[in-house]
Amino acid sequence: MKILSFKSGHDGTVAGVDSADDSLLFSYEAEKNSFPRYTPVTPDTFIDAGLWFKDLPDVLALSGWSRNGIDHVTTSGAGYFGIGAGSETVGKRTFFGKTVDYYTSTHERAHIWCSYALSPFVQGEPCYVLLWEGVLGDFYEIDRDLNIHHRGRVMTSPGTRFAFLYALADPDFPISGGELRPADPGRLMAACAFGEGGPAEEEEQVLIGQILSIDTTTDPLRKSSFVNSPYFNIGTDSQRLKNLATKLSDAIFKHFQDFAETHLQKGYPLIIAGGCGLNGNWNAKWEKSGLFREVFVPPTTGDSGCAIGTAVDAMRHFTGRAKLNWSVYSGQSFCDDKADLEGLTATELNLKHVAQALYDGKIIGWTRGNCEIGPRALGNRSILAAPFNAETRARLNRIKGRAENSPVAPSCLEEDAHLHFDLEGSSPYMLSFHQVIDPSLAAVTHVDGSARVQTVRRNQNAFFYDLLAEFKATSGAGVLCNTSLNFKNSGFINSTSDLAHYAQQVGLDGFVAGNTFYEIGKI
C-alpha cells in the first residue's frame, strides 16, 4: 500500500509512505529549491512527488488545517483540533481516474504521529508526547495499542506567547499587526543567549504575567493592547529585552516542567512535537530534567512533518502499524544542471583538497545527495567553514544577511563530541544546545558559551563524515561551522545553476556540487 500525503498551509509538504516495508519514500517541502520560506504546496512539489509512483497511490491522505485566528475555521481536511471521535475521516475518492482510499485527520494528530513514527522507540512501548507550538501546548500518552490519551493542556499558544515579545519590542512590527512573523521565535531564542537570568524584576514580572495569563482562545495577543508597556517598541537589540526574553523563556518552560513533574510519573520516554521543538534551549532542559528515560525530537518537529504524520496516521488506520524506516535525507534530489562557469575553476572533488581549503579560511557551499527534511542543514545543503576564528562567524553572518553576533552551529564527528562539548552520545539533528568546552572553537561558541551541535556518524552521512575526518587530519579537530545553504528568506538551494549564482552573489570562496569542486577567483 502506497500512501501519498499532503500538508496544506504554510510549510507545505508532500510525503510518500510505502506500508509494504513501512518506509518513508520522500518528504518534499515546498520551500526547498529556493522557493520562499513557509511556502504552501506548489505544482513543482506535486510533480516531484508524482515521479516516485509508477502507478497512482492506493491511499490519498490530507493533513487537517484551519484559518488563523481565534475561530480556526477548517480550511483543509479534518481541521486543526482533536484526537478522539470525529478527528479523522475515511472514505473513497476518484484520483486521476482511479478510486483510492481517502484519509484525513487533524493537524493535532499529524504532529503526534509524525514524531511517534520517527522516534526510536518500538511500537508497543508506551511513551509521552509533548505537543507545543503556536496554538497547542499539551501532553499526551500513547499506549501499547496505539491509543492516544490526552494528559492535560498546560498552556495555549506557548510558541505565540514567546514570539510575541519580539514583535512587542520591534518598532518595525506595526501596532495594528495581527499574525506574528514566522521568524520571530528564532530571533527571540537567539536574544535569550545575551540575557541575564535570575529572578524577574517587578516590571518584568508584570509583563510576563500579562503575556502568560491572556486566554488566547478568545483574545489573541495584540500589540495594540500593550502600548503602555515599558517594553513597547524598546528595540530588538535592547539589553532589557534580552534579559526579559531569558526570563519569559524560563517561565514558559517552568509551567510545562511543573506539570510533567506532577502528572507524568511513569518514567516513559518523551517525544516532542510542534514548532517549539526547534528551541534548542528548551530541548536541552528536557534532556537534563531527569523526568524521562529518554527524550526524542524529530528533525521535522514543526509543520513540515505533518504530511508524514498524516500518512502514518493513515497507515495506522489501514494496517495497524505506525513506525517508519526513514532517513533525514529524504528531501528533493539535487539537480546538477548546467551553470555559468565564468569566474569558476572546476576540479574533480577531492576531500583533502576541500579540507585544506577550509583550514585555510575558505567558506564553501556543500551539496550532496537529497535535501534534509526539516529546517536544519545537516551536511547535504550546508555552508561550511573552519570553527576557530570569531571573524569567521561574522563573515558567515554577513553572507547569510544576519546580525554579525548571530550563533553559528557546529557539526562534529560523533566519537569526538565529548572532546569539544559537554555532550555524551548523539545529537544528529542539531536540535539541542550544549556548552562548548574547547576554547579553540571561537566561531561556533555563542556568547553564553553554548552551541547547537550536530554529531555525525559514518553510517548517518558517509561523505560528510569523511570530510570531517579529513578536516580533523588537517586541523586536529573534526568540527566545522555548518549553516544552511539558502538565499535569504528561501529554502535550501537545490541546483548547480542557483548555487553558482548564489556563491558569486554573497561571496563564497567555492562550492561542491555533485563530484566537482568549484573555486571562485582562483587563477
Coordinates of C-alpha atoms in Angstrom, one line a residue:
M1 CA 0.0 0.0 0.0
K2 CA 1.5 3.3 -1.1
I3 CA 0.2 6.5 0.6
L4 CA 0.5 10.0 -0.8
S5 CA 0.0 12.7 1.8
F6 CA -0.4 16.4 1.6
K7 CA 0.0 19.2 4.2
S8 CA -1.5 22.5 3.1
G9 CA -1.0 26.0 4.5
H10 CA 2.4 27.3 5.4
D11 CA 5.3 24.8 5.5
G12 CA 3.5 22.9 2.7
T13 CA 4.8 19.4 2.2
V14 CA 4.1 16.3 0.1
A15 CA 5.2 12.9 1.6
G16 CA 5.1 9.3 0.4
V17 CA 5.0 6.2 2.5
D18 CA 5.1 2.5 1.4
S19 CA 3.4 0.2 4.0
A20 CA 5.0 -2.9 2.3
D21 CA 8.1 -2.1 4.3
D22 CA 6.9 0.8 6.5
S23 CA 9.3 3.1 4.7
L24 CA 9.3 6.9 4.2
L25 CA 9.8 7.2 0.4
F26 CA 10.2 11.0 0.4
S27 CA 9.1 14.2 2.1
Y28 CA 9.2 17.2 -0.2
E29 CA 8.9 20.6 1.4
A30 CA 7.6 23.3 -0.9
E31 CA 10.1 25.9 0.3
K32 CA 13.1 23.8 -0.8
N33 CA 14.7 24.5 -4.2
S34 CA 14.9 28.2 -3.4
F35 CA 11.2 28.9 -3.0
P36 CA 10.2 31.4 -0.3
R37 CA 10.2 30.1 3.3
Y38 CA 7.0 28.6 4.6
T39 CA 5.6 28.2 1.0
P40 CA 2.3 26.2 0.6
V41 CA 2.4 23.1 -1.7
T42 CA 3.3 24.1 -5.2
P43 CA 2.8 22.4 -8.6
D44 CA 6.6 21.8 -8.6
T45 CA 6.3 19.9 -5.3
F46 CA 3.4 17.9 -6.5
I47 CA 5.1 16.9 -9.8
D48 CA 8.3 16.0 -8.0
A49 CA 6.3 13.7 -5.6
G50 CA 4.5 12.1 -8.5
L51 CA 7.8 10.9 -10.0
W52 CA 8.1 8.4 -7.2
F53 CA 5.0 6.4 -8.3
K54 CA 4.8 4.2 -11.4
D55 CA 1.1 3.8 -10.7
L56 CA -1.3 6.0 -8.7
P57 CA -1.1 5.7 -4.9
D58 CA -3.5 3.4 -3.0
V59 CA -4.3 6.0 -0.4
L60 CA -4.6 9.7 -0.6
A61 CA -4.1 11.4 2.8
L62 CA -4.6 15.1 3.8
S63 CA -3.5 16.8 6.9
G64 CA -6.0 19.0 8.7
W65 CA -5.6 22.7 8.7
S66 CA -7.6 25.8 9.7
R67 CA -7.7 29.5 9.1
N68 CA -5.6 31.6 11.5
G69 CA -7.3 33.5 14.3
I70 CA -9.4 32.5 17.3
D71 CA -12.2 31.0 15.2
H72 CA -10.0 28.4 13.5
V73 CA -12.4 27.7 10.6
T74 CA -11.4 24.5 8.9
T75 CA -9.8 25.0 5.5
S76 CA -8.3 21.6 4.9
G77 CA -9.2 18.0 5.8
A78 CA -10.4 17.3 9.3
G79 CA -9.3 20.7 10.7
Y80 CA -6.9 21.6 13.4
F81 CA -8.0 20.1 16.8
G82 CA -8.9 16.7 18.1
I83 CA -7.6 13.2 18.8
G84 CA -10.8 11.4 19.5
A85 CA -14.1 10.7 17.8
G86 CA -14.5 12.9 14.8
S87 CA -10.9 13.7 14.4
E88 CA -10.4 11.5 11.3
T89 CA -12.4 11.0 8.1
V90 CA -12.3 7.8 6.0
G91 CA -13.8 7.4 2.6
K92 CA -13.2 6.9 -1.2
R93 CA -12.1 9.4 -3.8
T94 CA -11.5 9.3 -7.5
F95 CA -8.0 10.4 -8.1
F96 CA -6.9 10.8 -11.8
G97 CA -9.5 8.2 -12.7
K98 CA -8.6 5.6 -10.0
T99 CA -10.7 5.0 -7.0
V100 CA -8.5 5.3 -3.9
D101 CA -8.9 5.2 -0.2
Y102 CA -9.1 8.7 1.3
Y103 CA -8.0 9.6 4.8
T104 CA -7.7 12.8 6.6
S105 CA -7.1 13.6 10.3
T106 CA -6.4 16.7 12.3
H107 CA -3.3 18.9 12.5
E108 CA -3.0 17.9 16.1
R109 CA -2.9 14.2 15.2
A110 CA -0.4 14.8 12.4
H111 CA 2.1 16.3 14.8
I112 CA 1.7 13.4 17.2
W113 CA 2.0 10.6 14.7
C114 CA 5.0 12.1 12.8
S115 CA 7.0 12.4 16.0
Y116 CA 6.0 8.9 17.1
A117 CA 6.7 7.3 13.8
L118 CA 10.2 8.8 13.6
S119 CA 11.1 8.1 17.2
P120 CA 13.5 5.2 18.0
F121 CA 11.0 3.6 20.4
V122 CA 9.5 0.3 19.3
Q123 CA 5.8 0.1 18.6
G124 CA 4.0 -1.1 21.8
E125 CA 6.3 0.8 24.1
P126 CA 4.2 3.4 25.9
C127 CA 5.5 7.0 25.7
Y128 CA 4.6 10.5 26.5
V129 CA 4.2 13.2 23.8
L130 CA 4.6 16.9 24.3
L131 CA 3.0 18.9 21.5
W132 CA 3.8 22.6 21.8
E133 CA 3.6 25.1 19.1
G134 CA 1.8 28.3 18.1
V135 CA -1.6 27.1 19.2
L136 CA -1.3 23.9 21.2
G137 CA 0.5 23.2 24.4
D138 CA -0.5 19.8 25.6
F139 CA 0.8 16.4 26.9
Y140 CA -0.4 13.1 25.7
E141 CA 0.3 9.4 26.3
I142 CA 0.4 6.8 23.6
D143 CA -0.3 3.3 25.0
R144 CA 0.9 -0.1 23.7
D145 CA -2.2 -0.4 21.5
L146 CA -1.6 3.0 19.8
N147 CA -4.4 4.8 21.6
I148 CA -3.7 8.5 22.3
H149 CA -4.7 9.7 25.8
H150 CA -4.8 13.4 26.5
R151 CA -2.9 14.1 29.7
G152 CA -3.6 17.8 30.0
R153 CA -3.4 21.2 28.5
V154 CA -0.6 23.2 30.1
M155 CA -0.9 26.4 28.1
T156 CA -2.5 27.5 24.9
S157 CA -0.2 29.1 22.3
P158 CA 3.2 28.8 24.0
G159 CA 5.1 29.5 20.8
T160 CA 2.9 32.6 20.1
R161 CA 3.3 33.9 23.6
F162 CA 7.1 33.5 23.3
A163 CA 7.4 35.1 19.9
F164 CA 5.0 38.0 20.8
L165 CA 7.7 39.6 23.0
Y166 CA 9.9 40.2 19.9
A167 CA 7.1 41.8 18.0
L168 CA 6.2 44.0 21.0
A169 CA 9.8 45.3 21.2
D170 CA 10.3 45.7 17.4
P171 CA 9.4 49.2 16.1
D172 CA 9.1 47.7 12.7
F173 CA 6.2 45.5 13.7
P174 CA 3.1 47.6 13.2
I175 CA 0.9 48.4 16.2
S176 CA -2.1 47.1 14.2
G177 CA -0.2 43.9 13.2
G178 CA -2.0 40.7 13.6
E179 CA -0.3 37.4 12.8
L180 CA 3.3 37.2 14.1
R181 CA 6.2 36.7 11.8
P182 CA 7.4 33.0 11.5
A183 CA 11.0 34.0 12.1
D184 CA 10.3 35.8 15.4
P185 CA 10.6 32.8 17.7
G186 CA 14.1 32.1 16.4
R187 CA 15.1 35.7 16.7
L188 CA 13.9 35.8 20.3
M189 CA 15.6 32.4 21.1
A190 CA 18.9 33.9 19.8
A191 CA 18.4 37.0 22.0
C192 CA 18.0 34.8 25.1
A193 CA 21.7 33.9 24.9
F194 CA 22.5 37.5 25.6
G195 CA 20.1 37.8 28.5
E196 CA 20.8 37.8 32.2
G197 CA 18.8 35.2 34.1
G198 CA 17.7 35.2 37.7
P199 CA 14.5 36.4 39.4
A200 CA 12.4 38.7 37.3
E201 CA 12.2 42.4 38.4
E202 CA 8.8 43.9 39.1
E203 CA 8.2 45.3 35.6
E204 CA 9.4 42.1 34.1
Q205 CA 7.1 40.1 36.3
V206 CA 4.1 42.3 35.3
L207 CA 4.7 41.8 31.6
I208 CA 5.4 38.1 31.9
G209 CA 2.2 37.7 33.9
Q210 CA 0.2 39.5 31.3
I211 CA 1.6 37.5 28.4
L212 CA 1.0 34.2 30.1
S213 CA -2.4 35.0 31.6
I214 CA -4.3 36.1 28.4
D215 CA -6.8 33.5 27.2
T216 CA -5.6 33.2 23.6
T217 CA -8.6 31.1 22.6
T218 CA -10.8 34.1 22.9
D219 CA -8.4 37.1 23.0
P220 CA -5.3 36.8 20.8
L221 CA -2.2 38.7 21.8
R222 CA -2.3 42.2 20.2
K223 CA 0.5 44.7 20.2
S224 CA -2.1 47.5 20.5
S225 CA -3.1 46.1 23.9
F226 CA 0.5 46.8 25.3
V227 CA 1.1 50.4 24.2
N228 CA 1.7 51.4 27.8
S229 CA 4.2 48.7 28.5
P230 CA 7.8 49.9 29.2
Y231 CA 8.9 47.3 26.6
F232 CA 6.7 48.7 23.8
N233 CA 9.0 49.4 20.8
I234 CA 12.0 49.2 23.1
G235 CA 14.1 47.8 20.2
T236 CA 15.2 44.3 19.5
D237 CA 18.8 45.0 20.4
S238 CA 18.0 46.3 23.8
Q239 CA 19.6 44.6 26.8
R240 CA 16.4 44.9 28.7
L241 CA 14.6 42.9 26.0
K242 CA 17.3 40.2 26.1
N243 CA 17.0 39.9 29.8
L244 CA 13.2 39.7 29.6
A245 CA 13.4 37.1 26.8
T246 CA 15.5 34.8 29.0
K247 CA 13.1 35.1 31.9
L248 CA 10.0 34.7 29.7
S249 CA 11.6 31.6 28.2
D250 CA 12.3 30.2 31.7
A251 CA 8.8 31.0 32.9
I252 CA 7.1 29.2 29.9
F253 CA 9.4 26.1 30.4
K254 CA 8.7 26.0 34.1
H255 CA 4.9 25.8 33.5
F256 CA 5.4 22.7 31.4
Q257 CA 8.1 21.2 33.7
D258 CA 5.9 21.6 36.8
F259 CA 3.0 19.9 35.0
A260 CA 5.3 17.0 34.0
E261 CA 6.7 16.5 37.5
T262 CA 3.1 16.3 38.9
H263 CA 1.3 14.3 36.2
L264 CA 3.8 12.3 34.2
Q265 CA 5.4 10.0 36.7
K266 CA 5.6 6.7 34.9
G267 CA 9.2 7.2 33.5
Y268 CA 8.2 6.7 29.9
P269 CA 10.3 8.3 27.2
L270 CA 9.2 11.7 26.0
I271 CA 8.6 12.6 22.3
I272 CA 8.5 16.3 21.4
A273 CA 6.3 17.5 18.6
G274 CA 5.4 21.0 17.3
G275 CA 7.4 24.1 16.4
C276 CA 8.6 24.7 20.0
G277 CA 10.7 21.6 19.4
L278 CA 13.1 23.8 17.4
N279 CA 14.0 25.6 20.6
G280 CA 17.4 24.1 21.4
N281 CA 17.5 25.6 24.9
W282 CA 14.1 24.0 25.9
N283 CA 15.2 20.7 24.4
A284 CA 18.4 20.6 26.4
K285 CA 16.4 21.4 29.6
W286 CA 14.1 18.4 28.9
E287 CA 17.1 16.2 28.4
K288 CA 18.6 17.3 31.7
S289 CA 15.4 17.3 33.7
G290 CA 15.6 13.6 34.7
L291 CA 11.9 13.2 34.3
F292 CA 12.0 10.8 31.3
R293 CA 14.0 7.8 30.4
E294 CA 14.9 9.4 27.1
V295 CA 13.9 12.4 25.1
F296 CA 13.5 12.4 21.3
V297 CA 12.9 15.4 19.0
P298 CA 12.5 14.6 15.3
P299 CA 14.1 16.8 12.6
T300 CA 10.6 17.6 11.3
T301 CA 9.1 18.7 14.7
G302 CA 7.5 21.7 13.1
D303 CA 4.7 21.8 10.5
S304 CA 6.9 20.4 7.8
G305 CA 6.4 16.9 9.4
C306 CA 2.6 17.0 9.2
A307 CA 2.4 15.3 5.8
I308 CA 4.5 12.5 7.2
G309 CA 2.3 12.4 10.3
T310 CA -1.0 12.1 8.4
A311 CA 0.5 9.4 6.1
V312 CA 1.5 7.4 9.2
D313 CA -2.0 8.0 10.7
A314 CA -3.5 6.6 7.5
M315 CA -1.1 3.6 7.7
R316 CA -2.1 3.0 11.3
H317 CA -5.7 3.0 10.3
F318 CA -5.4 0.6 7.4
T319 CA -2.6 -1.7 8.7
G320 CA -2.3 -1.2 12.5
R321 CA 1.4 -0.1 12.2
A322 CA 2.7 3.4 13.0
K323 CA 6.5 3.2 12.8
L324 CA 8.7 4.2 9.8
N325 CA 12.0 3.2 8.4
W326 CA 13.3 6.6 7.4
S327 CA 16.3 8.9 6.6
V328 CA 16.7 12.5 7.4
Y329 CA 17.9 12.9 3.8
S330 CA 14.5 12.2 2.2
G331 CA 14.0 15.5 0.6
Q332 CA 14.4 16.6 -3.1
S333 CA 17.3 15.2 -5.0
F334 CA 20.0 17.6 -6.2
C335 CA 19.8 18.9 -9.8
D336 CA 23.4 19.1 -11.2
D337 CA 22.4 21.2 -14.1
K338 CA 24.4 23.5 -16.4
A339 CA 25.8 26.6 -14.7
D340 CA 27.5 29.7 -15.8
L341 CA 31.1 28.8 -15.0
E342 CA 32.7 32.2 -15.8
G343 CA 35.0 33.1 -12.9
L344 CA 35.0 29.5 -11.6
T345 CA 37.7 26.9 -11.6
A346 CA 36.3 23.3 -11.6
T347 CA 38.2 20.3 -10.4
E348 CA 37.3 16.7 -9.5
L349 CA 36.2 16.6 -5.9
N350 CA 39.0 15.6 -3.5
L351 CA 38.1 15.7 0.2
K352 CA 41.7 16.5 1.2
H353 CA 41.7 19.5 -1.1
V354 CA 38.4 20.7 0.3
A355 CA 39.6 20.2 3.9
Q356 CA 42.7 22.2 3.2
A357 CA 40.7 25.0 1.7
L358 CA 38.5 25.1 4.8
Y359 CA 41.5 25.1 7.1
D360 CA 43.0 28.0 5.0
G361 CA 39.9 30.1 5.9
K362 CA 37.8 29.5 2.8
I363 CA 34.0 29.4 3.2
I364 CA 32.5 26.7 1.0
G365 CA 29.0 25.7 -0.1
W366 CA 28.4 21.9 0.1
T367 CA 25.8 19.9 -1.6
R368 CA 25.5 16.1 -1.7
G369 CA 22.5 13.8 -2.4
N370 CA 19.0 14.6 -1.3
C371 CA 17.9 17.6 0.8
E372 CA 17.5 17.2 4.5
I373 CA 13.9 17.1 5.8
G374 CA 13.1 19.8 8.3
P375 CA 14.8 23.2 8.6
R376 CA 18.3 22.3 9.8
A377 CA 21.2 21.9 7.4
L378 CA 22.7 18.5 8.3
G379 CA 25.6 18.1 5.8
N380 CA 23.7 17.9 2.4
R381 CA 22.8 21.6 1.9
S382 CA 25.3 23.4 4.0
I383 CA 27.7 26.3 4.1
L384 CA 30.9 25.1 5.8
A385 CA 33.9 26.9 7.4
A386 CA 36.6 26.3 9.9
P387 CA 35.4 26.7 13.5
F388 CA 38.4 28.5 15.1
N389 CA 38.1 32.2 14.4
A390 CA 35.4 34.6 15.6
E391 CA 35.8 36.6 12.4
T392 CA 34.6 33.5 10.5
R393 CA 31.3 33.7 12.3
A394 CA 30.9 37.4 11.5
R395 CA 31.7 36.6 7.8
L396 CA 29.2 33.8 7.7
N397 CA 26.5 36.0 9.2
R398 CA 27.3 38.7 6.6
I399 CA 26.9 36.0 3.9
K400 CA 23.6 35.0 5.4
G401 CA 22.4 38.6 5.9
R402 CA 22.1 38.2 9.7
A403 CA 23.4 40.2 12.6
E404 CA 27.2 39.5 13.0
N405 CA 26.8 38.1 16.5
S406 CA 24.2 35.6 15.5
P407 CA 25.1 32.0 16.5
V408 CA 26.6 29.6 14.0
A409 CA 26.2 25.9 14.7
P410 CA 28.9 23.2 14.6
S411 CA 28.9 19.7 13.1
C412 CA 31.3 17.3 14.8
L413 CA 32.4 13.7 14.5
E414 CA 30.3 11.9 17.0
E415 CA 33.1 10.0 18.6
D416 CA 34.9 13.3 19.3
A417 CA 31.9 15.3 20.6
H418 CA 32.9 14.8 24.2
L419 CA 36.3 16.5 23.5
H420 CA 34.7 19.7 22.4
F421 CA 31.2 19.9 24.0
D422 CA 29.5 18.8 27.2
L423 CA 27.8 16.1 25.2
E424 CA 27.9 12.3 25.6
G425 CA 26.1 10.3 22.9
S426 CA 24.5 11.7 19.8
S427 CA 22.7 14.8 18.6
P428 CA 22.2 14.1 14.9
Y429 CA 19.5 16.6 14.1
M430 CA 21.1 19.8 15.6
L431 CA 18.2 20.5 17.9
S432 CA 19.8 20.9 21.4
F433 CA 22.2 23.3 22.9
H434 CA 25.4 22.1 24.7
Q435 CA 28.2 24.0 26.4
V436 CA 31.5 24.3 24.4
I437 CA 34.4 23.1 26.4
D438 CA 37.1 23.5 23.7
P439 CA 38.3 27.2 23.8
S440 CA 39.7 26.9 20.3
L441 CA 36.2 26.8 18.7
A442 CA 35.6 30.6 18.7
A443 CA 33.4 30.6 15.6
V444 CA 30.8 28.2 17.0
T445 CA 30.8 29.4 20.6
H446 CA 27.8 31.7 21.3
V447 CA 28.0 34.5 23.8
D448 CA 26.6 32.2 26.6
G449 CA 29.2 29.5 25.9
S450 CA 26.7 27.2 24.1
A451 CA 26.4 25.7 20.6
R452 CA 23.6 23.8 18.8
V453 CA 25.6 20.7 18.0
Q454 CA 25.2 18.2 15.2
T455 CA 27.0 14.9 15.7
V456 CA 27.9 12.8 12.7
R457 CA 28.4 9.1 12.4
R458 CA 29.7 7.5 9.2
N459 CA 26.5 5.3 8.8
Q460 CA 24.5 8.5 9.1
N461 CA 26.2 10.5 6.3
A462 CA 29.3 8.9 5.0
F463 CA 30.5 11.6 2.7
F464 CA 30.1 14.4 5.3
Y465 CA 31.7 12.2 7.9
D466 CA 34.7 11.6 5.7
L467 CA 35.0 15.4 5.1
L468 CA 35.0 16.0 8.9
A469 CA 37.6 13.2 9.3
E470 CA 39.8 14.8 6.6
F471 CA 39.4 18.2 8.3
K472 CA 40.5 16.6 11.6
A473 CA 43.6 15.2 9.9
T474 CA 44.4 18.6 8.6
S475 CA 43.5 20.8 11.6
G476 CA 43.4 18.5 14.6
A477 CA 39.6 18.9 15.2
G478 CA 36.8 17.1 13.5
V479 CA 34.5 20.1 13.8
L480 CA 33.2 22.5 11.1
C481 CA 30.8 25.5 11.1
N482 CA 27.6 24.4 9.4
T483 CA 24.9 26.8 8.4
S484 CA 22.1 26.3 5.9
L485 CA 22.7 26.9 2.1
N486 CA 20.0 29.2 1.0
F487 CA 19.1 32.6 -0.4
K488 CA 17.8 34.8 2.3
N489 CA 14.2 34.0 3.2
S490 CA 14.2 31.0 0.9
G491 CA 14.5 27.2 1.3
F492 CA 17.7 25.2 0.6
I493 CA 19.4 25.7 -2.8
N494 CA 19.0 22.6 -4.9
S495 CA 20.7 23.1 -8.3
T496 CA 24.2 23.9 -9.5
S497 CA 23.0 26.9 -11.5
D498 CA 21.3 28.5 -8.4
L499 CA 24.4 27.6 -6.3
A500 CA 26.8 29.2 -8.8
H501 CA 24.7 32.4 -8.8
Y502 CA 24.4 32.4 -5.0
A503 CA 28.2 31.8 -4.4
Q504 CA 29.2 34.8 -6.5
Q505 CA 26.4 36.9 -5.2
V506 CA 27.2 36.5 -1.5
G507 CA 31.0 35.9 -1.7
L508 CA 31.6 32.2 -1.1
D509 CA 35.1 31.1 -1.9
G510 CA 33.8 28.0 -3.6
F511 CA 31.3 25.2 -3.6
V512 CA 30.9 21.5 -4.1
A513 CA 28.2 20.3 -6.4
G514 CA 28.0 16.6 -7.3
N515 CA 31.5 15.4 -7.8
T516 CA 33.0 18.7 -8.7
F517 CA 34.7 21.4 -6.5
Y518 CA 34.3 24.9 -7.9
E519 CA 36.6 27.6 -6.7
I520 CA 35.9 31.2 -7.2
G521 CA 38.5 33.7 -8.4
K522 CA 41.3 31.1 -8.5
I523 CA 43.8 31.5 -11.3

